[in-house]
Short mmCIF file of C-alpha atoms in Angstrom, two decimals:
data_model
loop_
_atom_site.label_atom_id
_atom_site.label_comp_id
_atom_site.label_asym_id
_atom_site.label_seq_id
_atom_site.Cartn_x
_atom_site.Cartn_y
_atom_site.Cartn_z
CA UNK A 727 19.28 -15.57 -1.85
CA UNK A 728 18.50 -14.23 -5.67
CA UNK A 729 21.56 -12.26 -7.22
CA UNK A 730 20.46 -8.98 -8.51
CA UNK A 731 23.31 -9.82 -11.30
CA UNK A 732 26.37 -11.77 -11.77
CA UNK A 733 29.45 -9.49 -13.00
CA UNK A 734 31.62 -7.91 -10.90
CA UNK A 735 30.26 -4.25 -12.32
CA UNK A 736 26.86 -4.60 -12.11
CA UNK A 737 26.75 -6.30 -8.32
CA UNK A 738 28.37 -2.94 -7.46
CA UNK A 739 26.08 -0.70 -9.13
CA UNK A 740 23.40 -2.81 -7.63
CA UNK A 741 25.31 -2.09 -4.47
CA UNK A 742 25.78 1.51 -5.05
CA UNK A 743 22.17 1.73 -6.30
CA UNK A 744 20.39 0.49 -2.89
CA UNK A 745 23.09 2.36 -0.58
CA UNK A 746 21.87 5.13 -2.30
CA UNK A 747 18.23 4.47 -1.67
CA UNK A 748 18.85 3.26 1.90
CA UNK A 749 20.57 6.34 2.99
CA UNK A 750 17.65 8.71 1.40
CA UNK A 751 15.15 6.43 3.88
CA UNK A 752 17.20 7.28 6.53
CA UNK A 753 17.62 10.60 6.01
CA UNK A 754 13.90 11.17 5.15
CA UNK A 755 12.76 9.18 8.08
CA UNK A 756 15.34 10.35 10.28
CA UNK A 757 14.45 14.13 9.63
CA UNK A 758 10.88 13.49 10.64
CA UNK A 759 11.47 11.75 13.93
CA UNK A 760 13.71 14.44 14.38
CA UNK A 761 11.37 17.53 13.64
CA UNK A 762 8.39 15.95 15.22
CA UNK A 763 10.59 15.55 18.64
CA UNK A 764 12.05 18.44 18.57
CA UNK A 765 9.07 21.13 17.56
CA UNK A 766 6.45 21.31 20.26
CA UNK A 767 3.64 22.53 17.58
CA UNK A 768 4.03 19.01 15.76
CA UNK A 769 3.37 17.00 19.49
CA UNK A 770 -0.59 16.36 17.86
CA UNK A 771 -2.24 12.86 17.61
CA UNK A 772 -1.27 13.00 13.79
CA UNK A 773 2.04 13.83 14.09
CA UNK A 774 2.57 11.00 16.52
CA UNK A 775 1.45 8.55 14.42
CA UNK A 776 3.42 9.64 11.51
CA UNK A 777 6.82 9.64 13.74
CA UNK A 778 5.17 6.10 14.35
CA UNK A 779 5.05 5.44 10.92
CA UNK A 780 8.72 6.64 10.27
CA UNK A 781 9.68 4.25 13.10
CA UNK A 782 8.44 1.40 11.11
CA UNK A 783 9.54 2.44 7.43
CA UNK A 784 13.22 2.47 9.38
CA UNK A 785 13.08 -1.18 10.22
CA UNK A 786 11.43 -2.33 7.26
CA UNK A 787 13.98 -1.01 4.81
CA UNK A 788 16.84 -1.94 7.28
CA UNK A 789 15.60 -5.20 7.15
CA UNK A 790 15.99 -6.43 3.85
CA UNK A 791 18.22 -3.77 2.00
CA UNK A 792 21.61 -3.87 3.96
CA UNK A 793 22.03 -7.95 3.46
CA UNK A 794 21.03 -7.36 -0.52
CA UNK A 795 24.16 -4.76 -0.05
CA UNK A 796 26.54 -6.63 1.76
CA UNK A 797 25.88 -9.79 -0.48
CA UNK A 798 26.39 -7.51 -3.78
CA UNK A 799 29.85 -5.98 -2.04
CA UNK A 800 31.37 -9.40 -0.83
CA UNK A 801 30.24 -11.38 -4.13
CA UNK A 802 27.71 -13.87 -2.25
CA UNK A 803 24.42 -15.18 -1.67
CA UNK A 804 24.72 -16.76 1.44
CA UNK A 805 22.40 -16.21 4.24
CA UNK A 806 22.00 -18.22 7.34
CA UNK A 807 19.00 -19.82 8.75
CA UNK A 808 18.54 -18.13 11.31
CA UNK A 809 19.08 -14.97 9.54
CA UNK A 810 16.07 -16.08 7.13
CA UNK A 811 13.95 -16.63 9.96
CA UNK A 812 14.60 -13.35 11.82
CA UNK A 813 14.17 -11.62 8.36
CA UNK A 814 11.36 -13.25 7.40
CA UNK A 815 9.99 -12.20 11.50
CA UNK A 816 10.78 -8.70 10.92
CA UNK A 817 9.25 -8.26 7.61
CA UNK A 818 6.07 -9.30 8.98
CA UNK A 819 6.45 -6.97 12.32
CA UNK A 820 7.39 -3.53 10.53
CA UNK A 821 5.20 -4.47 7.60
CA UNK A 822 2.08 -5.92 9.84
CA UNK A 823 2.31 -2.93 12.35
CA UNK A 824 2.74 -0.42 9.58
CA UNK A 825 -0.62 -0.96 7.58
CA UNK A 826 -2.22 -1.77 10.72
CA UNK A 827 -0.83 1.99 11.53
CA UNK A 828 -2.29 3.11 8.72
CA UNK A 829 -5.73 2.65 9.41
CA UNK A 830 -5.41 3.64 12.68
CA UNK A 831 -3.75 6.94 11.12
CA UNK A 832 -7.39 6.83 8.95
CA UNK A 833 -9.47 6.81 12.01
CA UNK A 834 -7.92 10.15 13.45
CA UNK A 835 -8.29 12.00 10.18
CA UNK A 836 -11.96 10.50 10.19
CA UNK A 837 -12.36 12.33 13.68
CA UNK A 838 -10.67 15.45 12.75
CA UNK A 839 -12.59 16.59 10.06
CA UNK A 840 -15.66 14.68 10.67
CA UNK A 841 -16.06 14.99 14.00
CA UNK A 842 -13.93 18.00 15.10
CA UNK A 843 -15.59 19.60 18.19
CA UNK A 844 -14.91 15.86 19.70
CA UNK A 845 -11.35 15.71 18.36
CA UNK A 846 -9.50 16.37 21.50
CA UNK A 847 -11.90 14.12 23.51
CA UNK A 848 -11.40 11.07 21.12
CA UNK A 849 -8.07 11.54 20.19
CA UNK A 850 -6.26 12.23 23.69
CA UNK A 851 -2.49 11.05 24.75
CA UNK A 852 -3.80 8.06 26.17
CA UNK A 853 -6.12 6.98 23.36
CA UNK A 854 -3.23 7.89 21.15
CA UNK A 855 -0.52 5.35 23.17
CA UNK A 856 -3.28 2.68 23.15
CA UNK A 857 -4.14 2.69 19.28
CA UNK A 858 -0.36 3.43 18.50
CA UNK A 859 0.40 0.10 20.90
CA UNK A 860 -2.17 -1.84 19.63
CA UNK A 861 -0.50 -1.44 15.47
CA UNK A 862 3.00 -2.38 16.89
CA UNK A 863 1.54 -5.39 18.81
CA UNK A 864 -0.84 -6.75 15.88
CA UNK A 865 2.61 -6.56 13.39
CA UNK A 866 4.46 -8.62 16.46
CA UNK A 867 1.58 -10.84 16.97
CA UNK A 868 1.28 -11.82 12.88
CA UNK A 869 5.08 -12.24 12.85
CA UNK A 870 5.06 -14.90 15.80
CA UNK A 871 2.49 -17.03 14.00
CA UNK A 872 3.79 -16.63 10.71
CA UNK A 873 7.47 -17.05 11.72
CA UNK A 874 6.49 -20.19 14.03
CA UNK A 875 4.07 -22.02 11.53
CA UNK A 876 6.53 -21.60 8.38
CA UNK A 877 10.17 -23.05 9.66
CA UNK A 878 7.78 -25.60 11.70
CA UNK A 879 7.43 -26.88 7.92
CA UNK A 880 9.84 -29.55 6.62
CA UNK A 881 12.38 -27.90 3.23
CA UNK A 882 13.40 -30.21 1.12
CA UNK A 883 13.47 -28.38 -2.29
CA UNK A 884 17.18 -27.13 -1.96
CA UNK A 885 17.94 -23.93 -0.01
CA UNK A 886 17.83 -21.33 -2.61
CA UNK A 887 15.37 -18.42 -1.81
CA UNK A 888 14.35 -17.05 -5.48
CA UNK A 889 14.24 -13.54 -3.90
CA UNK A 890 16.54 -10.61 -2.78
CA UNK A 891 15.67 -11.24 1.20
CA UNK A 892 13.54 -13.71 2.67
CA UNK A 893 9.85 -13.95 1.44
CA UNK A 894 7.38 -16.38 2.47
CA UNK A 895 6.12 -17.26 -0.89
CA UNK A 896 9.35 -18.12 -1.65
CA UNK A 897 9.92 -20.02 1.03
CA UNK A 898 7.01 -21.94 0.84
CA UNK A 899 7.88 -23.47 -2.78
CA UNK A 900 10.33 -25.19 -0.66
CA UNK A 901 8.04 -27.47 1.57
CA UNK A 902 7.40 -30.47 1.12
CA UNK A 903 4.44 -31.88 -0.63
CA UNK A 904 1.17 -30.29 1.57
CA UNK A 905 3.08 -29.45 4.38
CA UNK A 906 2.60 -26.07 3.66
CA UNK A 907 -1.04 -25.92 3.52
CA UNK A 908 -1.61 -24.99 7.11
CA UNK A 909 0.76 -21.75 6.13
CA UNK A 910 -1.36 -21.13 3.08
CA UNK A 911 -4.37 -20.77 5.50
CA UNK A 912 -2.70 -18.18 8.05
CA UNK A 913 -1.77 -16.51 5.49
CA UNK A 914 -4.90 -16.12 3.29
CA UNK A 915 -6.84 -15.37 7.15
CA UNK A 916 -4.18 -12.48 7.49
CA UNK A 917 -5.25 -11.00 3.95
CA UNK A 918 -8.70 -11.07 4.84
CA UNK A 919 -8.04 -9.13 7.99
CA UNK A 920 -5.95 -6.54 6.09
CA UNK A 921 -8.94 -6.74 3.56
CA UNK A 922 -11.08 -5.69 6.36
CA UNK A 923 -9.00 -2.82 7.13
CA UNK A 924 -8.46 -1.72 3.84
CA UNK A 925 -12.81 -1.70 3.51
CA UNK A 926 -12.54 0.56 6.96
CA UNK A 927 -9.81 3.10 5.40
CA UNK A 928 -11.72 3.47 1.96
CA UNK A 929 -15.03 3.99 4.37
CA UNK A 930 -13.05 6.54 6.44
CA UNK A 931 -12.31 8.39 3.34
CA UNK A 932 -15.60 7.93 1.85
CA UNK A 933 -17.34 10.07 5.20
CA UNK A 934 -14.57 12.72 4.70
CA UNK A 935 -14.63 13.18 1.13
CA UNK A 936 -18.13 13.76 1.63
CA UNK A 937 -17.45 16.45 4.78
CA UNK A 938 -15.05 18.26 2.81
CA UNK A 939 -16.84 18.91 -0.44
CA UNK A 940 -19.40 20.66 1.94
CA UNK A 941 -16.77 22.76 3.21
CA UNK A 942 -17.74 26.51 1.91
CA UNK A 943 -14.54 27.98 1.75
CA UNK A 944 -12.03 26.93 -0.61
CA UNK A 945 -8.90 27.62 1.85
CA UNK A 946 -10.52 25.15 4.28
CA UNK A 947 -11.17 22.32 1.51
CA UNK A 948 -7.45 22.76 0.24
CA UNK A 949 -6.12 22.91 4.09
CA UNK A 950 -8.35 19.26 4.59
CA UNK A 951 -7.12 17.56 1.41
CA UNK A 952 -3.40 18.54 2.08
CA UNK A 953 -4.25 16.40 5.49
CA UNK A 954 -5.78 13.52 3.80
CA UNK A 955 -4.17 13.28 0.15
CA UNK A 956 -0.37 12.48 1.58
CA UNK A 957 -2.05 9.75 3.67
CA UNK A 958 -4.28 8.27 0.99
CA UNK A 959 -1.36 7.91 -1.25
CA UNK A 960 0.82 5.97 1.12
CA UNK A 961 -1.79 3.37 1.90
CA UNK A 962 -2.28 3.05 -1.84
CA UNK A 963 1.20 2.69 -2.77
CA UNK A 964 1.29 0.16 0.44
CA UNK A 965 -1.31 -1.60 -0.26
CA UNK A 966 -1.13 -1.99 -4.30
CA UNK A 967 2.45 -3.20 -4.11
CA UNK A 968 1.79 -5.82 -0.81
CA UNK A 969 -1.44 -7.30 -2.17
CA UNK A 970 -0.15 -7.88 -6.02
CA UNK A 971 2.95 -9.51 -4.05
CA UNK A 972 1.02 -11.97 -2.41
CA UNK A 973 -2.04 -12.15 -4.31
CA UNK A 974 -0.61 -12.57 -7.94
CA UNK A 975 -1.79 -15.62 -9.91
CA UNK A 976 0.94 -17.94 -10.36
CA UNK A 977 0.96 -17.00 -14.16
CA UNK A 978 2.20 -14.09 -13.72
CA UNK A 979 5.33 -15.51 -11.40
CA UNK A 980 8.40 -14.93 -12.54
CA UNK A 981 11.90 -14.39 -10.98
CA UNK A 982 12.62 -11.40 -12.46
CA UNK A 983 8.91 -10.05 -12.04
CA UNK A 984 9.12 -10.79 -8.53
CA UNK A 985 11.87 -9.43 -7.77
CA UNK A 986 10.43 -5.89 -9.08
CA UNK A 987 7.18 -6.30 -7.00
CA UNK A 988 9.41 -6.88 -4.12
CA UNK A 989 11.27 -3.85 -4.64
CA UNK A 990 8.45 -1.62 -5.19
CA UNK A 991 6.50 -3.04 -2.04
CA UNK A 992 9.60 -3.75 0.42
CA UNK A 993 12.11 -0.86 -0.66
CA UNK A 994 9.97 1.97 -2.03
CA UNK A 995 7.61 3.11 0.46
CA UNK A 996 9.76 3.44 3.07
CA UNK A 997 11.81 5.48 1.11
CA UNK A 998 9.28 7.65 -0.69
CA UNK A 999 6.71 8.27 2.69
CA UNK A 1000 8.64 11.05 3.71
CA UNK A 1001 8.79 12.70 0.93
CA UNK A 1002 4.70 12.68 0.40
CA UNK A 1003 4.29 14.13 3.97
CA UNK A 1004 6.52 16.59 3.55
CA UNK A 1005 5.25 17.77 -0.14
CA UNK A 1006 1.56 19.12 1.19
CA UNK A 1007 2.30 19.70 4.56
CA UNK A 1008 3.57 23.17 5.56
CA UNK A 1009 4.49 22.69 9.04
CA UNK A 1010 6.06 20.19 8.53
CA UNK A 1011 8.31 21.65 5.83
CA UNK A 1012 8.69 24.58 8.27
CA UNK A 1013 9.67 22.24 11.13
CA UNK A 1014 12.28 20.49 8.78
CA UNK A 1015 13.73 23.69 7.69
CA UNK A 1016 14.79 24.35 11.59
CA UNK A 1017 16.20 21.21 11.60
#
């Protein structure tokens, strides 16, 4: 795997640096599963999918950041095969069932505050399981195929990943000749899917946008922002990061360039998502503060 640096100092504050990002996500995360279990007033649709969410965020950043660590304590950059391919299956999973999360997470505040006398009919425990199920099983589902179809590919550029964890970009650049093409087509059907999504969330918040600037009262149009604004930011800060990842002309690949995008896409929202719930959101913040 890529070294974040090479002397002895700076591996450790590289070390020290992500222990101290990895225990914020934790303790963010871990607060929220926490006050959404144990208040009874947070047991909504919403708040379901956000302990979802926090689920997710947890495996994402647990992932990728404690083998950066450990590598940066012990001096190495070894990683085993097998460890690539379960990373690089897990990164697809949490990531995968997290944005698909997110637009389900779109659809209930679409039916809250456009369609609220039908809330509770569309949005029951059942539906809620079902949709909930349906994220986790689409992120499993991508990571099969993608997992499967990329170490069915013969390496034979060397065995040096030029990335902090296992990325399949990077992984790619060591196929052989067009071996790799059939990846480069799951892959670019994948982004179209998540396009699709992406056109249903901005569509979503296109309806509500145009609900709540009816809204008379300026209590209820600041009480139906602080719903949607924490949301809209995640999937923006989600989907920015992800798509530039992936998407990026080769021009603009570089080690150390990638190795920032992978930070800010792979370490940073899982780490800042709690934190923009809890900002807006007073019962939440009320919940916490019991905790």
């Amino acid at each position: 795997l890529l070294a974040f640096a090479d002397t002895r100092e700076l591996q450790l504050l590289h070390f020290s640096l992500f222990l101290g990002i990895y225990l914020a996500a934790l303790l963010g995360n871990g607060l929220i599963i926490t006050a959404i279990a144990c208040d009874h007033h947070l047991h909504t649709p919403m708040y379901f999918f956000l302990l979802s969410l926090s689920l997710l965020d947890l495996g994402s950043i647990s992932t990728t950041v404690p083998k950066s660590m450990a590598n940066s304590l012990w001096d190495t950059r070894a990683i085993s095969y097998s460890g690539c391919a379960a990373q690089v299956f897990l990164v697809f999973f949490f990531f995968g069932g997290e944005y698909s999360l997110l637009t389900v997470m779109a659809y209930d505040r679409y039916v809250a505050i456009c369609r609220p006398l039908h809330y509770a009919t569309i949005m029951d425990s059942r539906a809620c399981v079902r949709m909930a199920a349906a994220a986790w099983a689409s992120g499993f589902l991508t990571a099969v195929l993608h997992t499967g179809n990329t170490f069915s590919i013969p390496l034979c550029q060397g065995n040096t990943v030029d990335q902090f964890f296992c990325e399949l970009p990077q992984i790619l650049k060591l196929s052989c000749s067009d071996s790799y093409l059939r990846e480069v087509g799951l892959l670019v059907v994948t982004v179209c899917l998540e396009f699709g999504c992406f056109i249903f969330i901005v569509l979503s918040y296109m309806q509500i946008f145009t609900v709540v600037l009816r809204i008379p009262s300026e209590q209820g149009r600041h009480k139906a922002f602080s719903m949607c604004l924490p949301h809209l930011a995640v999937v923006f800060l989600f989907i920015s990061t992800a798509f530039f990842a992936y998407l990026k002309p080769p021009s603009l690949s570089s080690p150390a360039m990638d190795l920032v995008v992978a930070v800010l896409y792979a370490v940073v929202p899982p780490t800042l998502n709690p934190l923009i719930y809890s900002m807006r959101n007073k019962e939440l913040k009320d919940a916490l503060r019991k905790v």
